[in-house]
Short mmCIF file of C-alpha atoms and ligand atoms in Angstrom, two decimals:
data_model
loop_
_atom_site.label_atom_id
_atom_site.label_comp_id
_atom_site.label_asym_id
_atom_site.label_seq_id
_atom_site.Cartn_x
_atom_site.Cartn_y
_atom_site.Cartn_z
CA MET A 629 -0.13 22.10 4.40
CA ILE A 630 -0.50 21.93 8.25
CA LYS A 631 -0.54 25.52 9.58
CA SER A 632 1.71 25.83 12.48
CA LEU A 633 0.87 25.50 16.17
CA GLY A 634 1.87 27.75 19.15
CA ASN A 635 2.28 26.47 22.57
CA CYS A 636 1.53 22.75 23.43
CA VAL A 637 1.47 20.41 26.34
CA VAL A 638 2.10 16.55 25.94
CA THR A 639 1.55 14.47 29.12
CA GLY A 640 3.76 11.43 29.44
CA ALA A 641 6.36 12.65 26.90
CA SER A 642 9.43 11.02 28.42
CA SER A 643 9.13 7.94 26.19
CA GLY A 644 7.09 6.11 23.37
CA ILE A 645 4.07 7.81 21.74
CA GLY A 646 4.16 10.92 24.01
CA ARG A 647 7.71 11.57 23.04
CA ALA A 648 7.01 11.13 19.38
CA ILE A 649 4.04 13.64 19.54
CA ALA A 650 6.04 16.15 21.49
CA ILE A 651 8.78 16.04 18.74
CA GLU A 652 6.35 16.23 16.00
CA PHE A 653 4.83 19.37 17.44
CA ALA A 654 8.37 20.94 17.34
CA ARG A 655 8.84 19.59 13.60
CA TYR A 656 5.54 21.58 12.83
CA GLY A 657 6.83 24.82 14.41
CA ALA A 658 5.28 24.82 17.90
CA ALA A 659 6.89 27.61 19.70
CA ARG A 660 6.94 26.15 23.29
CA ILE A 661 6.32 22.59 24.31
CA LEU A 662 5.72 21.47 27.91
CA VAL A 663 7.26 18.09 28.28
CA HIS A 664 5.51 16.38 31.17
CA TYR A 665 6.89 13.10 32.73
CA HIS A 666 6.39 11.30 36.01
CA ARG A 667 9.51 9.56 37.00
CA ASN A 668 11.81 9.18 33.82
CA ARG A 669 13.55 12.44 33.97
CA SER A 670 16.38 11.39 31.64
CA GLY A 671 13.73 10.31 29.08
CA ALA A 672 12.13 13.73 29.33
CA GLU A 673 15.51 15.30 28.87
CA GLN A 674 16.01 13.30 25.70
CA THR A 675 12.67 14.39 24.33
CA ALA A 676 13.52 18.20 25.09
CA ASN A 677 17.01 17.83 23.54
CA GLN A 678 15.23 16.68 20.31
CA ILE A 679 12.76 19.53 20.47
CA GLN A 680 15.59 22.04 20.89
CA ASP A 681 17.51 20.42 17.86
CA LEU A 682 14.42 21.23 15.81
CA GLY A 683 14.54 24.85 16.83
CA GLY A 684 11.62 24.65 19.48
CA GLU A 685 11.60 25.46 23.06
CA ALA A 686 10.94 22.87 25.70
CA PHE A 687 10.54 22.70 29.51
CA LEU A 688 10.00 19.74 31.89
CA VAL A 689 7.36 19.43 34.45
CA SER A 690 7.13 16.05 36.58
CA ALA A 691 3.67 15.40 38.03
CA ASP A 692 1.85 12.15 39.09
CA ILE A 693 -1.54 12.47 37.30
CA GLY A 694 -3.01 9.91 39.86
CA ASP A 695 -2.35 12.56 42.68
CA PRO A 696 -4.79 15.58 42.95
CA ARG A 697 -1.69 17.81 44.08
CA GLY A 698 0.38 16.72 41.05
CA ARG A 699 -2.41 17.46 38.75
CA GLN A 700 -3.14 21.04 40.12
CA ASP A 701 0.90 21.63 40.05
CA LEU A 702 0.97 20.63 36.42
CA VAL A 703 -2.01 23.07 35.54
CA ASN A 704 -0.34 25.94 37.52
CA LYS A 705 3.00 25.44 35.86
CA ALA A 706 1.43 25.08 32.42
CA TRP A 707 -0.16 28.43 32.44
CA THR A 708 2.67 30.01 34.36
CA GLU A 709 5.15 29.24 31.67
CA LEU A 710 2.66 29.57 28.64
CA SER A 711 0.33 32.52 28.65
CA SER A 712 -2.05 30.52 26.44
CA ILE A 713 -2.09 26.99 25.18
CA ASP A 714 -3.09 25.77 21.77
CA ALA A 715 -3.02 22.09 22.16
CA TRP A 716 -3.13 19.76 25.18
CA VAL A 717 -2.56 16.06 24.73
CA ASN A 718 -3.54 13.66 27.37
CA ASN A 719 -1.20 10.89 26.73
CA ALA A 720 0.17 9.71 30.00
CA GLY A 721 -0.80 6.14 30.88
CA VAL A 722 0.47 3.58 33.33
CA ASP A 723 2.86 0.92 32.06
CA VAL A 724 1.52 -2.19 33.58
CA LEU A 725 3.20 -4.48 30.96
CA THR A 726 7.05 -3.76 31.31
CA GLY A 727 7.48 -1.43 34.38
CA THR A 728 7.55 -2.16 38.14
CA LEU A 729 3.84 -3.08 37.97
CA ALA A 730 4.39 -5.95 35.55
CA LYS A 731 4.50 -8.55 38.30
CA ALA A 732 1.53 -7.07 40.12
CA ASP A 733 -1.85 -8.87 40.10
CA PHE A 734 -4.77 -8.13 37.90
CA GLU A 735 -6.53 -6.18 40.49
CA GLN A 736 -3.48 -3.97 41.39
CA LYS A 737 -2.88 -3.24 37.82
CA LEU A 738 -6.52 -2.27 37.12
CA GLN A 739 -6.65 -0.16 40.21
CA ARG A 740 -3.61 1.86 39.17
CA LEU A 741 -4.93 2.24 35.49
CA TRP A 742 -8.12 3.39 36.97
CA GLU A 743 -6.40 6.02 39.30
CA VAL A 744 -4.15 7.36 36.51
CA ASP A 745 -5.48 6.58 33.02
CA VAL A 746 -9.31 7.26 34.01
CA LEU A 747 -9.90 9.13 37.07
CA GLY A 748 -6.59 11.27 36.83
CA THR A 749 -6.94 12.00 33.16
CA ILE A 750 -10.66 13.08 33.52
CA ALA A 751 -9.99 15.20 36.61
CA LEU A 752 -7.04 16.83 34.88
CA SER A 753 -8.80 17.45 31.52
CA ARG A 754 -11.88 19.10 33.25
CA VAL A 755 -9.77 21.67 34.89
CA VAL A 756 -7.56 22.12 31.76
CA GLY A 757 -10.84 22.43 29.52
CA ALA A 758 -12.45 24.89 31.57
CA GLN A 759 -9.13 26.93 31.45
CA LEU A 760 -8.77 26.51 27.74
CA GLN A 761 -12.49 27.62 27.31
CA LYS A 762 -11.73 30.96 29.07
CA GLN A 763 -8.69 31.78 26.94
CA THR A 764 -9.07 34.82 24.84
CA SER A 765 -5.55 35.44 23.81
CA GLY A 766 -4.61 32.37 21.65
CA GLU A 767 -3.96 32.71 17.83
CA HIS A 768 -6.40 29.64 17.15
CA ARG A 769 -9.18 27.74 18.79
CA PRO A 770 -7.32 25.49 21.30
CA SER A 771 -7.82 21.86 21.27
CA MET A 772 -7.45 18.83 23.48
CA LEU A 773 -6.61 15.27 22.48
CA PHE A 774 -6.92 11.91 24.31
CA ILE A 775 -5.47 8.48 23.48
CA GLY A 776 -7.77 5.55 23.44
CA TRP A 777 -7.26 2.03 22.00
CA ASP A 778 -8.74 0.59 18.80
CA GLN A 779 -9.78 -2.67 20.43
CA ALA A 780 -11.38 -1.13 23.50
CA ALA A 781 -15.04 -1.35 22.15
CA GLU A 782 -14.98 -4.74 20.46
CA GLY A 783 -12.78 -6.52 23.14
CA MET A 784 -9.78 -8.56 23.24
CA GLU A 785 -9.16 -11.82 25.03
CA GLY A 786 -6.99 -12.24 28.16
CA ASP A 787 -5.84 -9.89 31.03
CA ALA A 788 -4.68 -7.15 28.61
CA GLY A 789 -8.16 -7.02 26.94
CA GLN A 790 -9.89 -7.10 30.21
CA MET A 791 -7.83 -4.17 31.79
CA PHE A 792 -7.16 -1.95 28.73
CA GLY A 793 -10.68 -2.42 27.16
CA PRO A 794 -12.65 -0.87 29.99
CA ILE A 795 -9.85 1.68 30.71
CA LYS A 796 -9.53 3.05 27.30
CA ALA A 797 -13.15 2.70 26.42
CA ALA A 798 -13.84 5.20 29.34
CA VAL A 799 -11.22 7.53 28.07
CA MET A 800 -12.81 7.40 24.47
CA ALA A 801 -16.48 8.07 26.02
CA PHE A 802 -15.20 10.79 28.09
CA SER A 803 -13.49 12.60 25.24
CA GLN A 804 -16.75 12.67 23.50
CA SER A 805 -18.74 14.06 26.39
CA LEU A 806 -16.03 16.72 26.99
CA ALA A 807 -16.26 17.71 23.17
CA GLN A 808 -19.94 18.33 23.64
CA THR A 809 -19.30 20.25 26.88
CA LEU A 810 -16.50 22.65 25.60
CA ALA A 811 -17.77 23.46 22.13
CA PRO A 812 -17.55 25.82 20.43
CA GLN A 813 -14.67 27.28 22.21
CA VAL A 814 -12.49 24.17 22.42
CA ARG A 815 -12.05 21.07 20.18
CA VAL A 816 -11.71 17.72 21.57
CA ASN A 817 -10.76 14.51 19.72
CA CYS A 818 -9.18 11.11 20.48
CA VAL A 819 -6.89 9.01 18.69
CA ALA A 820 -6.94 5.16 19.05
CA PRO A 821 -3.86 3.40 18.49
CA GLY A 822 -3.73 -0.18 17.30
CA TRP A 823 -0.68 -2.43 17.57
CA ILE A 824 1.97 0.20 18.23
CA GLN A 825 5.70 -1.05 18.60
CA THR A 826 6.62 0.79 21.86
CA ALA A 827 8.70 -0.78 24.75
CA TRP A 828 6.56 -3.78 25.18
CA GLY A 829 6.11 -4.67 21.41
CA GLN A 830 9.99 -4.41 21.18
CA GLN A 831 10.60 -7.23 23.63
CA ALA A 832 7.45 -9.25 22.80
CA ASP A 833 7.61 -12.81 21.43
CA PRO A 834 7.42 -13.64 17.92
CA ARG A 835 3.65 -14.57 18.07
CA TRP A 836 2.74 -11.01 18.97
CA HIS A 837 4.81 -9.96 15.90
CA ARG A 838 2.98 -12.21 13.75
CA ARG A 839 -0.51 -11.03 15.26
CA ALA A 840 0.39 -7.36 14.83
CA GLN A 841 1.06 -7.91 11.14
CA GLN A 842 -1.81 -10.04 10.53
CA GLN A 843 -4.40 -7.90 12.14
CA SER A 844 -3.41 -4.74 10.24
CA LEU A 845 -4.39 -4.51 6.55
CA LEU A 846 -1.10 -2.70 6.06
CA GLN A 847 0.67 -5.74 7.49
CA ARG A 848 2.94 -4.15 9.95
CA TRP A 849 3.46 -2.75 13.51
CA GLY A 850 2.50 0.85 13.90
CA THR A 851 5.09 3.21 15.07
CA PRO A 852 4.85 6.10 17.61
CA GLN A 853 5.44 8.44 14.70
CA ASP A 854 2.29 7.01 13.07
CA VAL A 855 0.24 8.11 16.11
CA ALA A 856 2.06 11.34 16.21
CA ALA A 857 1.25 12.28 12.64
CA MET A 858 -2.40 12.11 13.25
CA ALA A 859 -2.24 13.60 16.64
CA ILE A 860 -0.58 16.69 15.09
CA HIS A 861 -3.03 16.81 12.40
CA MET A 862 -5.97 16.67 14.89
CA CYS A 863 -4.55 19.47 16.97
CA SER A 864 -3.70 21.75 14.25
CA PRO A 865 -5.63 24.64 13.17
CA SER A 866 -6.01 22.70 9.72
CA ALA A 867 -8.47 20.54 11.58
CA ASP A 868 -10.60 23.23 13.17
CA PHE A 869 -13.94 21.68 11.92
CA ILE A 870 -13.04 18.42 13.52
CA THR A 871 -14.21 17.73 17.09
CA GLY A 872 -15.77 14.87 19.01
CA GLN A 873 -14.02 12.42 16.87
CA VAL A 874 -12.22 8.93 17.69
CA VAL A 875 -9.83 8.03 14.95
CA ASN A 876 -8.08 4.71 14.73
CA VAL A 877 -4.43 4.56 13.86
CA ASN A 878 -4.01 0.91 13.07
CA GLY A 879 -3.22 0.37 9.62
CA GLY A 880 -6.93 -0.56 9.20
CA TRP A 881 -8.32 -3.61 10.91
CA ASN A 882 -8.00 -6.86 8.77
CA ARG A 883 -11.33 -8.68 8.49
CA LYS A 884 -10.10 -10.80 5.59
CA PRO A 885 -10.24 -14.46 6.36
CA GLY A 886 -6.55 -15.81 7.24
N1 NAP B 914 1.85 1.20 22.91
C1 NAP B 914 0.61 0.83 22.39
O1 NAP B 914 0.44 -0.08 21.57
C2 NAP B 914 -0.55 1.67 22.75
C3 NAP B 914 -1.89 1.32 22.31
C4 NAP B 914 -3.01 1.91 22.56
C5 NAP B 914 -2.90 3.02 23.62
N2 NAP B 914 -1.75 3.16 24.02
C6 NAP B 914 -1.76 4.43 25.12
O2 NAP B 914 -0.71 5.29 24.66
C7 NAP B 914 -0.27 6.07 25.69
C8 NAP B 914 1.08 6.02 25.68
O3 NAP B 914 1.67 4.66 25.57
P1 NAP B 914 3.18 4.28 25.34
O4 NAP B 914 3.04 2.95 24.89
O5 NAP B 914 3.92 5.31 24.60
O6 NAP B 914 3.73 4.37 26.99
P2 NAP B 914 5.08 4.66 27.76
O7 NAP B 914 6.09 4.65 26.77
O8 NAP B 914 5.10 3.64 28.90
O9 NAP B 914 4.76 6.21 28.29
C9 NAP B 914 3.95 6.40 29.28
C10 NAP B 914 4.12 7.86 29.76
O10 NAP B 914 3.11 7.96 30.86
C11 NAP B 914 3.76 8.60 31.85
N3 NAP B 914 3.06 7.94 33.25
C12 NAP B 914 3.01 6.86 33.63
N4 NAP B 914 2.40 6.82 34.80
C13 NAP B 914 2.20 8.15 35.06
C14 NAP B 914 1.65 8.75 36.28
N5 NAP B 914 1.16 8.21 37.35
N6 NAP B 914 1.46 10.20 36.22
C15 NAP B 914 1.96 10.90 35.17
N7 NAP B 914 2.39 10.32 34.07
C16 NAP B 914 2.59 8.97 34.18
C17 NAP B 914 5.17 7.92 31.83
O11 NAP B 914 6.05 8.78 32.77
P3 NAP B 914 7.37 8.39 33.25
O12 NAP B 914 7.89 7.19 32.41
O13 NAP B 914 8.18 9.49 33.19
O14 NAP B 914 7.23 7.94 34.74
C18 NAP B 914 5.45 8.14 30.52
O15 NAP B 914 5.87 9.20 30.03
C19 NAP B 914 -0.79 5.47 26.89
O16 NAP B 914 -1.99 6.02 27.46
C20 NAP B 914 -1.25 4.02 26.44
O17 NAP B 914 -2.11 3.35 27.22
C21 NAP B 914 -0.55 2.56 23.65
#
């Protein structure tokens, strides 16, 4: 049984994995949830509505994590609205596959991923971590969670592998150094999703569907809810002896000959 959570923040909660995590926090009894988004206000409102349907309290904050002022504004609003924070999930990431950047060239995509997913996320979480470390009023030891990628260390062919590999490997490596820095006051972990069927997966052609099934021992795409279930466990007080870990959520990588 997972013990309940208090106040939580989820960045990039207007769609996909972030929305699923924010809703899962509400399902497990989180009192107040900060639903962060960048541009998709209606998506963030849908997330908030689902949280409220589950009896949770949600409030929305928009900020560009690639902009120092946006990051500072997010931190200020988070600690103004929530006197203490039990879980902070760094999920936001630039969509270079289906959004307006889909037609940009490789270097432009890499540049924006670097600004937001790496530099922005690291800068933001250093400030957040220092604040969490100083908290004395929370009910539980607070935790932070990052989102990596299961193939980042091993590598994958093509532009996607060459972009997301170094970007998400940097996030995963940083999370482990932050865990060393913030212990014992704050736990820091990372979830590394595999083939998760979010916006890109829904419109991908059949060969990607076959690949997602074949590369998972459990022979299916993962869902945002699969990632959310692990995220909530890693953030919950039930996982109080777990820090500095990177956990794959990919149905088990299939090494069996095809
Ligand atoms: N889907 C997968 O298979 C998969 C696999 C491994 C890792 N991941 C990682 O999991 C995370 C979520 O992925 P997803 O597929 O759920 O993505 P998604 O649906 O595109 O959601 C991305 C979220 O990040 C926000 N965001 C984008 N740019 C931002 C910026 N400059 N500042 C602040 N927020 C920004 C978006 O906000 P707005 O839409 O409101 O602008 C949105 O809420 C990402 O870090 C991704 O790299 C995904």
